[in-house]
Amino acid sequence: MSSAPSGALRAADSDRADVCGMLDAALADGQLTAAEHATRTSAAMRAVTFADLETLIADLQLPEALVDTPVVRADLRRPHRLRMPLAIVAGAAALGAVVGLAVGCAGGGAETAAEAGRPAFTTPNGLARFIADYRAHFGDTSVDEVTLHPEHVSIVRRAADNPAQEDRWDYDGEFDHSVTTSRDPDDPTIDLAALDLPAIAAVLAGSTRTVGVPEGAVTHLGIEPSDHAGIAGGLEVQIFVADERGGRGDLTVAADGAPVAVFPAGR
C-alpha cells in the first residue's frame, strides 16, 4: 500500500466511493458477509485519511478493474490533485471496468431499504440477495425477465407446467404471485446464474458518471434476453440513472459486464 506520509493524506469523496465499489465487489464474490460489508461501508463513508481506507481493503482480493486508484496505488496520490472520474469511458471496451460513485454507498433508495433491514435491490448487495432468494424460492435461476427497483422487484417467469403461460411475481423480501398470462412458447428464458456479479458491481459503481449524471442514482435495473447473437450469457442488463434535476441516462451491458450500449444524459 502506501508509506506513512501518503497514508496520512486526507481522502476525497471520490476515494471513499472507490473503496465502496471495492467492498461491493468483495461482497458479490463472497469475500465479505453482508454484516462485514455493512460495517466496512459505514467506516469508508466516515474515513478521513488514506490510511483509514487502506485498512478496510487490506485483506481483500481486488478485481483488476478496481486497482488503478489512489487508494490502492500510492503513486497516484498527491496533494491538490484534480482527478477525472474513473468511470469516464475511454472507449466502449473499457465500460466493464469503470469505477466511480458506488451505488452501495449512496442514492437510489438505499437509505429506505437500509431502514427496512436489507439492501436496495439496485445495489450489488441487493442484486446478489435477490438472486439467492429467487433460487431458494423457485429451485432454479431461470426467468423470462426481471426489473429491479430499490424497494421491489417485478418478475416474469415461464409457468412450470405450461410453456405457453407466464407467471408474474412481485418481490420485496417475500414473493407474491400476481397474475398468470399467455406467452409465446418459443420466447427465450435467461439464467440469472450467468451474471458475473463482481463485473456487474464494477459497472454499477461507475454507472452514474458513465452516463454523465454524477449526482444521480440508479433508479432501476432491467435484465432480459439479448437480441445480439453471441453475447455473454445470452442476456443484457440495463442500468437506468437519474438525478433530482431531471438528468437521465442509461447503459446496457452483457452478463460479464461487457458494454453493449451507452445512452448518456442530454443525448
GROMACS .gro file of C-alpha atoms in nm:
model
  267
    1MET     CA    1   0.000   0.000   0.000
    2SER     CA    2   0.143   0.341   0.093
    3SER     CA    3   0.410   0.498   0.309
    4ALA     CA    4   0.307   0.680   0.624
    5PRO     CA    5   0.314   1.029   0.471
    6SER     CA    6   0.084   0.939   0.182
    7GLY     CA    7  -0.132   0.731   0.414
    8ALA     CA    8  -0.183   1.039   0.629
    9LEU     CA    9  -0.306   1.237   0.327
   10ARG     CA   10  -0.674   1.322   0.357
   11ALA     CA   11  -0.908   1.124   0.134
   12ALA     CA   12  -1.157   1.282  -0.104
   13ASP     CA   13  -1.517   1.176  -0.163
   14SER     CA   14  -1.404   1.005  -0.484
   15ASP     CA   15  -1.159   0.792  -0.282
   16ARG     CA   16  -1.432   0.688  -0.038
   17ALA     CA   17  -1.654   0.600  -0.333
   18ASP     CA   18  -1.376   0.390  -0.488
   19VAL     CA   19  -1.350   0.185  -0.168
   20CYS     CA   20  -1.727   0.140  -0.155
   21GLY     CA   21  -1.707  -0.007  -0.504
   22MET     CA   22  -1.434  -0.246  -0.391
   23LEU     CA   23  -1.640  -0.352  -0.091
   24ASP     CA   24  -1.944  -0.411  -0.311
   25ALA     CA   25  -1.734  -0.632  -0.540
   26ALA     CA   26  -1.596  -0.824  -0.240
   27LEU     CA   27  -1.948  -0.885  -0.114
   28ALA     CA   28  -2.063  -1.001  -0.455
   29ASP     CA   29  -1.788  -1.263  -0.488
   30GLY     CA   30  -1.822  -1.394  -0.133
   31GLN     CA   31  -1.519  -1.240   0.036
   32LEU     CA   32  -1.736  -1.040   0.276
   33THR     CA   33  -2.054  -1.127   0.458
   34ALA     CA   34  -2.343  -0.883   0.447
   35ALA     CA   35  -2.265  -0.774   0.802
   36GLU     CA   36  -1.897  -0.720   0.724
   37HIS     CA   37  -1.990  -0.527   0.411
   38ALA     CA   38  -2.226  -0.300   0.603
   39THR     CA   39  -1.967  -0.233   0.874
   40ARG     CA   40  -1.687  -0.157   0.632
   41THR     CA   41  -1.905   0.056   0.406
   42SER     CA   42  -2.010   0.267   0.702
   43ALA     CA   43  -1.645   0.307   0.801
   44ALA     CA   44  -1.549   0.400   0.444
   45MET     CA   45  -1.805   0.677   0.436
   46ARG     CA   46  -1.656   0.821   0.758
   47ALA     CA   47  -1.289   0.771   0.665
   48VAL     CA   48  -1.065   1.077   0.693
   49THR     CA   49  -0.730   0.961   0.553
   50PHE     CA   50  -0.600   0.711   0.300
   51ALA     CA   51  -0.471   0.504   0.591
   52ASP     CA   52  -0.829   0.475   0.720
   53LEU     CA   53  -0.940   0.344   0.380
   54GLU     CA   54  -0.645   0.109   0.338
   55THR     CA   55  -0.737  -0.088   0.649
   56LEU     CA   56  -1.080  -0.163   0.502
   57ILE     CA   57  -0.945  -0.335   0.189
   58ALA     CA   58  -0.607  -0.468   0.307
   59ASP     CA   59  -0.729  -0.830   0.331
   60LEU     CA   60  -0.937  -0.831   0.011
   61GLN     CA   61  -0.864  -0.971  -0.334
   62LEU     CA   62  -0.947  -0.683  -0.567
   63PRO     CA   63  -1.061  -0.729  -0.927
   64GLU     CA   64  -0.806  -0.594  -1.174
   65ALA     CA   65  -1.060  -0.336  -1.291
   66LEU     CA   66  -1.064  -0.175  -0.946
   67VAL     CA   67  -0.695  -0.145  -0.858
   68ASP     CA   68  -0.591   0.160  -1.062
   69THR     CA   69  -0.697   0.406  -0.792
   70PRO     CA   70  -0.515   0.629  -0.542
   71VAL     CA   71  -0.641   0.411  -0.257
   72VAL     CA   72  -0.451   0.111  -0.392
   73ARG     CA   73  -0.167   0.289  -0.571
   74ALA     CA   74   0.013   0.539  -0.350
   75ASP     CA   75   0.195   0.680  -0.654
   76LEU     CA   76  -0.134   0.826  -0.776
   77ARG     CA   77  -0.174   1.033  -0.459
   78ARG     CA   78  -0.065   1.391  -0.450
   79PRO     CA   79  -0.187   1.698  -0.260
   80HIS     CA   80  -0.421   1.928  -0.451
   81ARG     CA   81  -0.469   1.673  -0.727
   82LEU     CA   82  -0.752   1.712  -0.974
   83ARG     CA   83  -0.866   1.367  -1.076
   84MET     CA   84  -1.110   1.290  -1.353
   85PRO     CA   85  -1.387   1.046  -1.256
   86LEU     CA   86  -1.272   0.688  -1.302
   87ALA     CA   87  -1.598   0.596  -1.472
   88ILE     CA   88  -1.539   0.816  -1.777
   89VAL     CA   89  -1.530   0.560  -2.056
   90ALA     CA   90  -1.208   0.561  -2.260
   91GLY     CA   91  -1.371   0.374  -2.542
   92ALA     CA   92  -1.664   0.137  -2.517
   93ALA     CA   93  -1.443  -0.164  -2.444
   94ALA     CA   94  -1.347  -0.011  -2.110
   95LEU     CA   95  -1.702   0.014  -1.983
   96GLY     CA   96  -1.689  -0.311  -1.789
   97ALA     CA   97  -1.400  -0.177  -1.582
   98VAL     CA   98  -1.533   0.163  -1.483
   99VAL     CA   99  -1.545   0.255  -1.117
  100GLY     CA  100  -1.690   0.571  -0.967
  101LEU     CA  101  -1.962   0.663  -0.723
  102ALA     CA  102  -2.060   0.335  -0.564
  103VAL     CA  103  -2.432   0.276  -0.563
  104GLY     CA  104  -2.389   0.075  -0.244
  105CYS     CA  105  -2.280   0.396  -0.070
  106ALA     CA  106  -2.543   0.643  -0.184
  107GLY     CA  107  -2.873   0.715  -0.355
  108GLY     CA  108  -3.123   0.506  -0.541
  109GLY     CA  109  -3.345   0.443  -0.240
  110ALA     CA  110  -3.068   0.265  -0.048
  111GLU     CA  111  -3.143   0.458   0.270
  112THR     CA  112  -3.505   0.347   0.280
  113ALA     CA  113  -3.408  -0.011   0.208
  114ALA     CA  114  -3.144   0.001   0.479
  115GLU     CA  115  -3.403   0.122   0.725
  116ALA     CA  116  -3.602  -0.189   0.635
  117GLY     CA  117  -3.300  -0.402   0.723
  118ARG     CA  118  -3.198  -0.502   0.370
  119PRO     CA  119  -3.000  -0.357   0.080
  120ALA     CA  120  -3.165  -0.178  -0.209
  121PHE     CA  121  -3.215  -0.422  -0.496
  122THR     CA  122  -3.038  -0.181  -0.733
  123THR     CA  123  -2.708  -0.231  -0.546
  124PRO     CA  124  -2.470  -0.525  -0.593
  125ASN     CA  125  -2.559  -0.648  -0.244
  126GLY     CA  126  -2.931  -0.627  -0.318
  127LEU     CA  127  -2.896  -0.796  -0.657
  128ALA     CA  128  -2.698  -1.082  -0.502
  129ARG     CA  129  -2.955  -1.124  -0.226
  130PHE     CA  130  -3.242  -1.127  -0.475
  131ILE     CA  131  -3.078  -1.397  -0.686
  132ALA     CA  132  -3.009  -1.609  -0.378
  133ASP     CA  133  -3.368  -1.572  -0.258
  134TYR     CA  134  -3.500  -1.643  -0.609
  135ARG     CA  135  -3.303  -1.967  -0.627
  136ALA     CA  136  -3.422  -2.070  -0.283
  137HIS     CA  137  -3.787  -1.998  -0.367
  138PHE     CA  138  -3.810  -2.146  -0.718
  139GLY     CA  139  -3.533  -2.406  -0.708
  140ASP     CA  140  -3.356  -2.257  -1.011
  141THR     CA  141  -3.250  -1.921  -1.158
  142SER     CA  142  -3.443  -1.936  -1.485
  143VAL     CA  143  -3.657  -1.633  -1.570
  144ASP     CA  144  -3.809  -1.451  -1.869
  145GLU     CA  145  -3.724  -1.101  -1.746
  146VAL     CA  146  -3.667  -0.909  -1.424
  147THR     CA  147  -3.700  -0.541  -1.330
  148LEU     CA  148  -3.533  -0.436  -1.006
  149HIS     CA  149  -3.628  -0.115  -0.825
  150PRO     CA  150  -3.468  -0.013  -0.495
  151GLU     CA  151  -3.762  -0.141  -0.289
  152HIS     CA  152  -3.917  -0.414  -0.503
  153VAL     CA  153  -3.862  -0.648  -0.797
  154SER     CA  154  -4.101  -0.742  -1.080
  155ILE     CA  155  -4.054  -1.092  -1.222
  156VAL     CA  156  -4.185  -1.265  -1.534
  157ARG     CA  157  -4.130  -1.641  -1.526
  158ARG     CA  158  -4.246  -1.920  -1.754
  159ALA     CA  159  -4.515  -2.129  -1.586
  160ALA     CA  160  -4.374  -2.455  -1.458
  161ASP     CA  161  -4.637  -2.675  -1.620
  162ASN     CA  162  -4.713  -2.480  -1.938
  163PRO     CA  163  -4.457  -2.302  -2.162
  164ALA     CA  164  -4.746  -2.111  -2.323
  165GLN     CA  165  -4.813  -1.930  -1.996
  166GLU     CA  166  -4.610  -1.699  -1.776
  167ASP     CA  167  -4.639  -1.616  -1.409
  168ARG     CA  168  -4.582  -1.263  -1.287
  169TRP     CA  169  -4.443  -1.219  -0.939
  170ASP     CA  170  -4.357  -0.931  -0.710
  171TYR     CA  171  -4.072  -0.949  -0.460
  172ASP     CA  172  -3.993  -0.714  -0.171
  173GLY     CA  173  -3.823  -0.963   0.056
  174GLU     CA  174  -4.111  -1.203   0.003
  175PHE     CA  175  -4.252  -1.347  -0.320
  176ASP     CA  176  -4.613  -1.272  -0.414
  177HIS     CA  177  -4.778  -1.415  -0.725
  178SER     CA  178  -4.981  -1.150  -0.909
  179VAL     CA  179  -5.118  -1.300  -1.231
  180THR     CA  180  -5.077  -1.573  -1.493
  181THR     CA  181  -5.094  -1.469  -1.860
  182SER     CA  182  -5.021  -1.620  -2.200
  183ARG     CA  183  -4.675  -1.622  -2.360
  184ASP     CA  184  -4.516  -1.742  -2.681
  185PRO     CA  185  -4.378  -2.089  -2.605
  186ASP     CA  186  -4.074  -2.003  -2.817
  187ASP     CA  187  -3.981  -1.693  -2.615
  188PRO     CA  188  -3.634  -1.735  -2.465
  189THR     CA  189  -3.558  -1.758  -2.097
  190ILE     CA  190  -3.239  -1.645  -1.924
  191ASP     CA  191  -3.037  -1.778  -1.633
  192LEU     CA  192  -2.959  -1.528  -1.358
  193ALA     CA  193  -2.668  -1.751  -1.253
  194ALA     CA  194  -2.491  -1.639  -1.572
  195LEU     CA  195  -2.438  -1.292  -1.423
  196ASP     CA  196  -2.077  -1.213  -1.331
  197LEU     CA  197  -2.169  -1.029  -1.013
  198PRO     CA  198  -1.825  -0.872  -0.947
  199ALA     CA  199  -1.819  -0.736  -1.302
  200ILE     CA  200  -2.173  -0.603  -1.273
  201ALA     CA  201  -2.080  -0.449  -0.937
  202ALA     CA  202  -1.795  -0.260  -1.102
  203VAL     CA  203  -2.024  -0.127  -1.374
  204LEU     CA  204  -2.290  -0.027  -1.121
  205ALA     CA  205  -2.028   0.153  -0.915
  206GLY     CA  206  -1.941   0.384  -1.202
  207SER     CA  207  -2.278   0.400  -1.378
  208THR     CA  208  -2.378   0.749  -1.266
  209ARG     CA  209  -2.063   0.906  -1.405
  210THR     CA  210  -2.053   0.683  -1.709
  211VAL     CA  211  -2.384   0.828  -1.828
  212GLY     CA  212  -2.295   1.184  -1.725
  213VAL     CA  213  -2.522   1.210  -1.421
  214PRO     CA  214  -2.260   1.218  -1.141
  215GLU     CA  215  -2.504   1.338  -0.874
  216GLY     CA  216  -2.764   1.082  -0.972
  217ALA     CA  217  -2.853   0.733  -0.856
  218VAL     CA  218  -2.959   0.407  -1.015
  219THR     CA  219  -3.339   0.414  -1.040
  220HIS     CA  220  -3.390   0.062  -1.172
  221LEU     CA  221  -3.230  -0.232  -1.350
  222GLY     CA  222  -3.372  -0.448  -1.626
  223ILE     CA  223  -3.246  -0.799  -1.701
  224GLU     CA  224  -3.379  -0.966  -2.015
  225PRO     CA  225  -3.280  -1.186  -2.311
  226SER     CA  226  -3.045  -1.025  -2.561
  227ASP     CA  227  -3.119  -0.980  -2.930
  228HIS     CA  228  -2.746  -0.978  -3.005
  229ALA     CA  229  -2.607  -1.312  -3.121
  230GLY     CA  230  -2.318  -1.449  -2.921
  231ILE     CA  231  -2.349  -1.208  -2.629
  232ALA     CA  232  -2.218  -1.342  -2.299
  233GLY     CA  233  -2.485  -1.523  -2.102
  234GLY     CA  234  -2.746  -1.455  -2.369
  235LEU     CA  235  -2.879  -1.167  -2.162
  236GLU     CA  236  -2.847  -0.793  -2.113
  237VAL     CA  237  -2.852  -0.578  -1.801
  238GLN     CA  238  -2.997  -0.230  -1.849
  239ILE     CA  239  -2.899   0.028  -1.588
  240PHE     CA  240  -3.109   0.344  -1.560
  241VAL     CA  241  -2.979   0.653  -1.380
  242ALA     CA  242  -3.146   0.984  -1.285
  243ASP     CA  243  -3.090   1.282  -1.059
  244GLU     CA  244  -3.321   1.529  -0.886
  245ARG     CA  245  -3.266   1.792  -1.156
  246GLY     CA  246  -3.404   1.576  -1.434
  247GLY     CA  247  -3.077   1.439  -1.567
  248ARG     CA  248  -3.119   1.090  -1.709
  249GLY     CA  249  -2.905   0.833  -1.882
  250ASP     CA  250  -2.878   0.459  -1.922
  251LEU     CA  251  -2.637   0.191  -2.030
  252THR     CA  252  -2.658  -0.175  -2.124
  253VAL     CA  253  -2.402  -0.446  -2.056
  254ALA     CA  254  -2.378  -0.820  -2.107
  255ALA     CA  255  -2.375  -1.076  -1.827
  256ASP     CA  256  -1.996  -1.039  -1.798
  257GLY     CA  257  -2.012  -0.659  -1.777
  258ALA     CA  258  -1.901  -0.608  -2.138
  259PRO     CA  259  -2.054  -0.296  -2.298
  260VAL     CA  260  -2.350  -0.317  -2.531
  261ALA     CA  261  -2.472   0.045  -2.544
  262VAL     CA  262  -2.440   0.375  -2.359
  263PHE     CA  263  -2.703   0.650  -2.374
  264PRO     CA  264  -2.566   0.947  -2.179
  265ALA     CA  265  -2.765   1.235  -2.040
  266GLY     CA  266  -2.854   1.500  -2.295
  267ARG     CA  267  -2.830   1.267  -2.593
   0.00000   0.00000   0.00000
